[in-house]
């Protein structure tokens, strides 16, 4: 097991331990047992549907660049990448695996991995913008202004980098540098045609709103009264923090974020139940990717790193 994986597990364990110290276990047990199986199924199916939609958006991004493969290849690569992210513990980076499998034996590994980066960056920008809009239109929210500024910084940085990337490369990288041509080729994997950008943005908005709506389902399942506007304001922050590569699948970090951003609407026990349901959905979908990997024999047999792909 790599050192980074050990660090992630330790961070998750530490954060979860801190959360559990403020939880009443009797109340937590009652909350978990009170969740309807229908709620769990809806969350699982909804999360799975969201991942399928996300894989389609990624395919559109890759296809708009130079990685033109059938959608089924992207769908397979996406779920196997999820499996590696969840159960690989850093041995093989899930995003690199996604890119390698998307290239499908073509000499496009760098471009394919870059499409994963573009997909991640675009999704993060859209999520930040959803949070920005929600905080602007919602009066009386309790989100500290510093967090709002963070959303603005994320969105602006990604948008500027997305559209100005080639110009910045031409300015910064010398014309006679071998890296210049490669960098420009890589930046070409970020779609800039208006129609494509609008299309993938609509897909991304649908994906994130679905994930936010699933939190409404979970709230109903644990008996919490959460307004839609509360979810629109808080969940973007929770999802951004939970996606940071500092823990295992956001375990511990996500529960802490639920408690922090939804403290007026959720009990600590309900927040932990939220995290448990979400983790179950993530692990279940990741396990599907493992099954696909076994059935197709597409899981890489040797460790891969971003450096080995980009060189």
XYZ file of C-alpha atoms in Angstrom:
311
model
C 0.000 0.000 0.000
C 1.412 3.392 -1.025
C 2.172 6.120 1.494
C -0.516 8.436 0.063
C -3.136 5.736 0.561
C -2.071 5.250 4.171
C -2.303 9.006 4.769
C -5.815 9.117 3.289
C -6.972 6.246 5.492
C -5.451 7.867 8.572
C -7.106 11.214 7.770
C -10.475 9.494 7.353
C -10.016 7.559 10.587
C -9.037 10.693 12.512
C -11.894 12.803 11.124
C -14.412 10.025 11.741
C -13.152 9.591 15.301
C -13.632 13.309 15.956
C -17.164 13.165 14.549
C -18.133 10.102 16.567
C -17.033 11.843 19.770
C -19.974 14.238 19.418
C -22.496 11.525 18.534
C -24.911 9.714 20.820
C -24.633 6.090 19.713
C -28.097 5.127 20.919
C -29.613 7.926 18.869
C -27.359 7.078 15.917
C -28.476 3.438 16.000
C -32.125 4.479 16.083
C -31.566 6.882 13.195
C -29.865 4.252 11.036
C -32.468 1.586 11.806
C -35.235 4.060 11.038
C -34.080 4.604 7.448
C -36.513 2.946 5.050
C -35.090 0.406 2.575
C -36.897 2.392 -0.123
C -34.854 5.461 0.789
C -31.639 3.481 0.504
C -32.657 2.031 -2.865
C -33.626 5.446 -4.243
C -30.276 6.898 -3.167
C -28.367 3.965 -4.682
C -30.256 4.056 -7.987
C -30.109 7.851 -8.146
C -26.390 7.883 -7.469
C -25.835 5.214 -10.135
C -27.894 7.207 -12.648
C -25.813 10.268 -11.852
C -22.584 8.400 -12.562
C -23.924 7.199 -15.902
C -24.805 10.804 -16.774
C -21.363 11.943 -15.633
C -19.666 9.310 -17.789
C -21.639 10.556 -20.794
C -20.506 14.134 -20.156
C -16.902 12.960 -19.897
C -17.293 11.097 -23.200
C -18.553 14.269 -24.882
C -15.512 16.159 -23.577
C -13.089 13.480 -24.777
C -14.814 13.149 -28.138
C -14.728 16.902 -28.724
C -10.956 16.666 -28.400
C -9.154 13.869 -30.185
C -10.284 10.772 -28.270
C -13.119 9.503 -30.449
C -14.255 6.153 -29.033
C -17.692 4.522 -28.620
C -19.625 5.581 -25.527
C -19.588 2.038 -24.144
C -15.785 2.301 -23.890
C -16.096 5.496 -21.844
C -18.807 3.997 -19.628
C -16.675 0.943 -18.905
C -13.568 3.042 -18.237
C -15.507 5.376 -15.948
C -16.798 2.639 -13.660
C -13.516 0.751 -13.561
C -11.880 4.044 -12.609
C -14.392 4.370 -9.773
C -13.442 0.897 -8.589
C -9.741 1.771 -8.576
C -10.427 5.032 -6.743
C -12.364 3.219 -4.026
C -10.444 -0.015 -3.614
C -7.053 0.618 -5.209
C -5.865 2.671 -2.194
C -3.554 4.627 -4.486
C -1.860 1.636 -6.163
C -3.345 2.688 -9.469
C -4.853 6.171 -9.674
C -8.493 5.879 -10.693
C -8.414 8.904 -12.950
C -5.284 7.710 -14.732
C -6.915 4.309 -15.167
C -9.968 5.988 -16.687
C -7.771 7.763 -19.198
C -5.738 4.685 -20.093
C -8.856 2.594 -20.666
C -10.523 5.363 -22.647
C -7.551 5.498 -25.023
C -8.403 1.848 -25.760
C -4.897 0.894 -26.973
C -4.657 3.997 -29.180
C -1.608 6.315 -28.846
C -3.770 8.898 -27.094
C -3.049 8.212 -23.438
C -1.999 11.761 -22.616
C -5.045 13.223 -24.343
C -7.382 10.733 -22.669
C -6.011 11.441 -19.191
C -6.277 15.164 -19.906
C -9.960 14.689 -20.751
C -10.423 13.328 -17.219
C -8.792 16.462 -15.809
C -11.033 18.622 -17.997
C -14.092 16.721 -16.800
C -13.105 17.164 -13.161
C -12.316 20.860 -13.571
C -15.528 21.602 -15.442
C -17.638 19.776 -12.858
C -15.947 21.643 -10.021
C -16.564 24.994 -11.723
C -20.246 24.213 -12.297
C -20.676 23.071 -8.699
C -19.032 26.278 -7.474
C -21.330 28.378 -9.676
C -24.404 26.550 -8.335
C -23.220 27.398 -4.832
C -22.596 31.025 -5.813
C -26.065 31.438 -7.316
C -27.667 29.762 -4.299
C -25.904 32.043 -1.816
C -26.848 35.126 -3.848
C -30.576 34.361 -4.131
C -30.998 32.876 -0.647
C -31.522 35.421 2.093
C -30.559 34.667 5.664
C -28.204 31.756 4.930
C -25.478 31.084 7.489
C -22.577 30.428 5.115
C -19.592 32.563 6.098
C -18.528 35.089 3.482
C -15.061 33.539 3.330
C -16.549 30.348 1.885
C -18.438 32.387 -0.694
C -15.168 33.997 -1.771
C -13.677 30.526 -2.095
C -16.422 29.553 -4.552
C -15.763 32.683 -6.605
C -12.036 31.929 -6.650
C -12.598 28.342 -7.799
C -15.006 29.306 -10.569
C -12.944 32.230 -11.873
C -9.650 30.306 -11.804
C -11.081 27.380 -13.767
C -12.918 29.532 -16.313
C -9.873 31.721 -16.980
C -7.574 28.701 -17.217
C -10.045 26.869 -19.466
C -10.389 29.587 -22.098
C -7.046 31.364 -21.760
C -4.872 28.254 -21.402
C -3.500 28.190 -24.977
C -2.710 31.923 -24.904
C -0.922 31.582 -21.575
C 1.115 28.663 -22.934
C 2.121 30.687 -25.999
C 3.196 33.573 -23.767
C 5.020 31.578 -21.083
C 6.556 28.648 -23.010
C 9.351 29.509 -25.495
C 8.542 28.857 -29.156
C 11.505 26.484 -29.547
C 10.571 24.373 -26.525
C 9.531 20.762 -27.139
C 7.101 21.102 -24.252
C 5.207 23.892 -26.058
C 3.687 21.676 -28.757
C 2.767 18.994 -26.219
C 1.206 21.543 -23.876
C -0.855 23.076 -26.680
C -2.000 19.611 -27.737
C -3.046 18.810 -24.180
C -4.890 22.131 -23.793
C -6.838 21.228 -26.912
C -8.642 18.549 -24.898
C -10.539 21.313 -23.090
C -13.528 22.019 -25.376
C -14.044 25.704 -26.134
C -16.701 25.635 -28.840
C -19.742 27.457 -27.498
C -22.212 24.698 -28.339
C -20.154 21.979 -26.657
C -19.473 24.086 -23.554
C -23.176 24.874 -23.161
C -24.119 21.221 -23.671
C -21.692 19.782 -21.125
C -22.604 22.551 -18.691
C -26.289 21.604 -18.914
C -25.334 17.966 -18.322
C -23.189 18.946 -15.349
C -25.942 21.099 -13.829
C -28.358 18.159 -14.126
C -25.807 15.855 -12.500
C -25.153 18.146 -9.544
C -28.835 18.971 -9.024
C -29.546 15.232 -8.976
C -26.919 14.735 -6.282
C -28.370 17.627 -4.284
C -31.882 16.192 -4.694
C -30.662 12.840 -3.353
C -29.711 14.657 -0.164
C -33.339 15.718 0.067
C -34.309 12.052 -0.164
C -31.821 11.204 2.577
C -33.181 14.025 4.744
C -36.674 12.579 4.441
C -35.269 9.143 5.263
C -33.716 10.284 8.543
C -36.676 12.459 9.508
C -34.946 15.810 9.005
C -36.718 18.886 7.690
C -34.444 20.417 5.089
C -35.581 23.040 2.608
C -34.453 22.824 -1.011
C -32.686 26.192 -0.690
C -30.740 24.901 2.319
C -29.462 22.010 0.228
C -28.578 24.263 -2.717
C -26.472 26.445 -0.431
C -24.785 23.762 1.687
C -24.289 20.671 -0.482
C -21.926 22.295 -3.033
C -19.530 23.006 -0.148
C -19.954 19.468 1.210
C -19.328 17.864 -2.182
C -16.292 20.026 -2.902
C -14.714 19.170 0.454
C -15.667 15.503 0.134
C -13.996 15.267 -3.276
C -10.635 16.582 -2.091
C -7.950 13.849 -2.372
C -7.092 13.970 1.331
C -9.251 11.124 2.614
C -10.693 7.790 1.537
C -13.871 8.566 -0.438
C -14.447 11.637 1.727
C -15.076 9.481 4.798
C -14.914 11.618 7.912
C -14.547 14.819 5.890
C -18.069 14.568 4.471
C -19.652 13.879 7.870
C -17.771 16.814 9.371
C -18.970 19.044 6.528
C -22.589 17.948 7.028
C -22.366 18.873 10.704
C -20.696 22.212 9.960
C -22.869 23.428 7.078
C -26.202 21.912 8.167
C -25.894 22.239 11.943
C -29.168 24.125 12.225
C -31.124 21.500 10.312
C -29.439 18.158 11.063
C -28.525 16.488 14.328
C -25.017 15.067 14.530
C -26.500 11.580 14.329
C -28.439 12.437 11.182
C -25.287 13.909 9.655
C -23.421 10.640 10.240
C -26.369 8.735 8.741
C -26.123 10.996 5.685
C -22.469 10.078 5.331
C -23.191 6.371 5.752
C -25.834 6.340 3.011
C -23.616 8.312 0.652
C -20.625 6.066 1.271
C -22.806 3.006 0.653
C -23.841 4.451 -2.715
C -20.242 5.243 -3.678
C -18.899 1.835 -2.665
C -21.760 -0.020 -4.365
C -21.233 1.771 -7.681
C -17.481 1.274 -7.354
C -18.052 -2.444 -6.801
C -19.988 -2.519 -10.069
C -16.851 -1.169 -11.697
C -14.876 -4.014 -10.120
C -17.285 -6.556 -11.577
C -16.964 -4.912 -14.995
C -13.165 -5.019 -14.676
C -13.219 -8.742 -13.901
C -15.659 -9.575 -16.685
C -13.806 -7.560 -19.317
C -10.264 -8.134 -18.074
C -9.565 -4.418 -18.527
C -8.021 -3.659 -15.139
C -4.330 -2.720 -15.625
C -1.952 -5.416 -14.382
C 0.795 -2.994 -13.324
C 0.849 0.255 -11.351
C 0.247 3.397 -13.386
C 1.105 6.966 -12.522
C 0.341 10.260 -14.201
C 4.062 10.689 -14.877
C 4.277 7.390 -16.755
C 1.388 8.433 -18.958
C 2.465 11.995 -19.690
C 6.078 11.192 -20.441
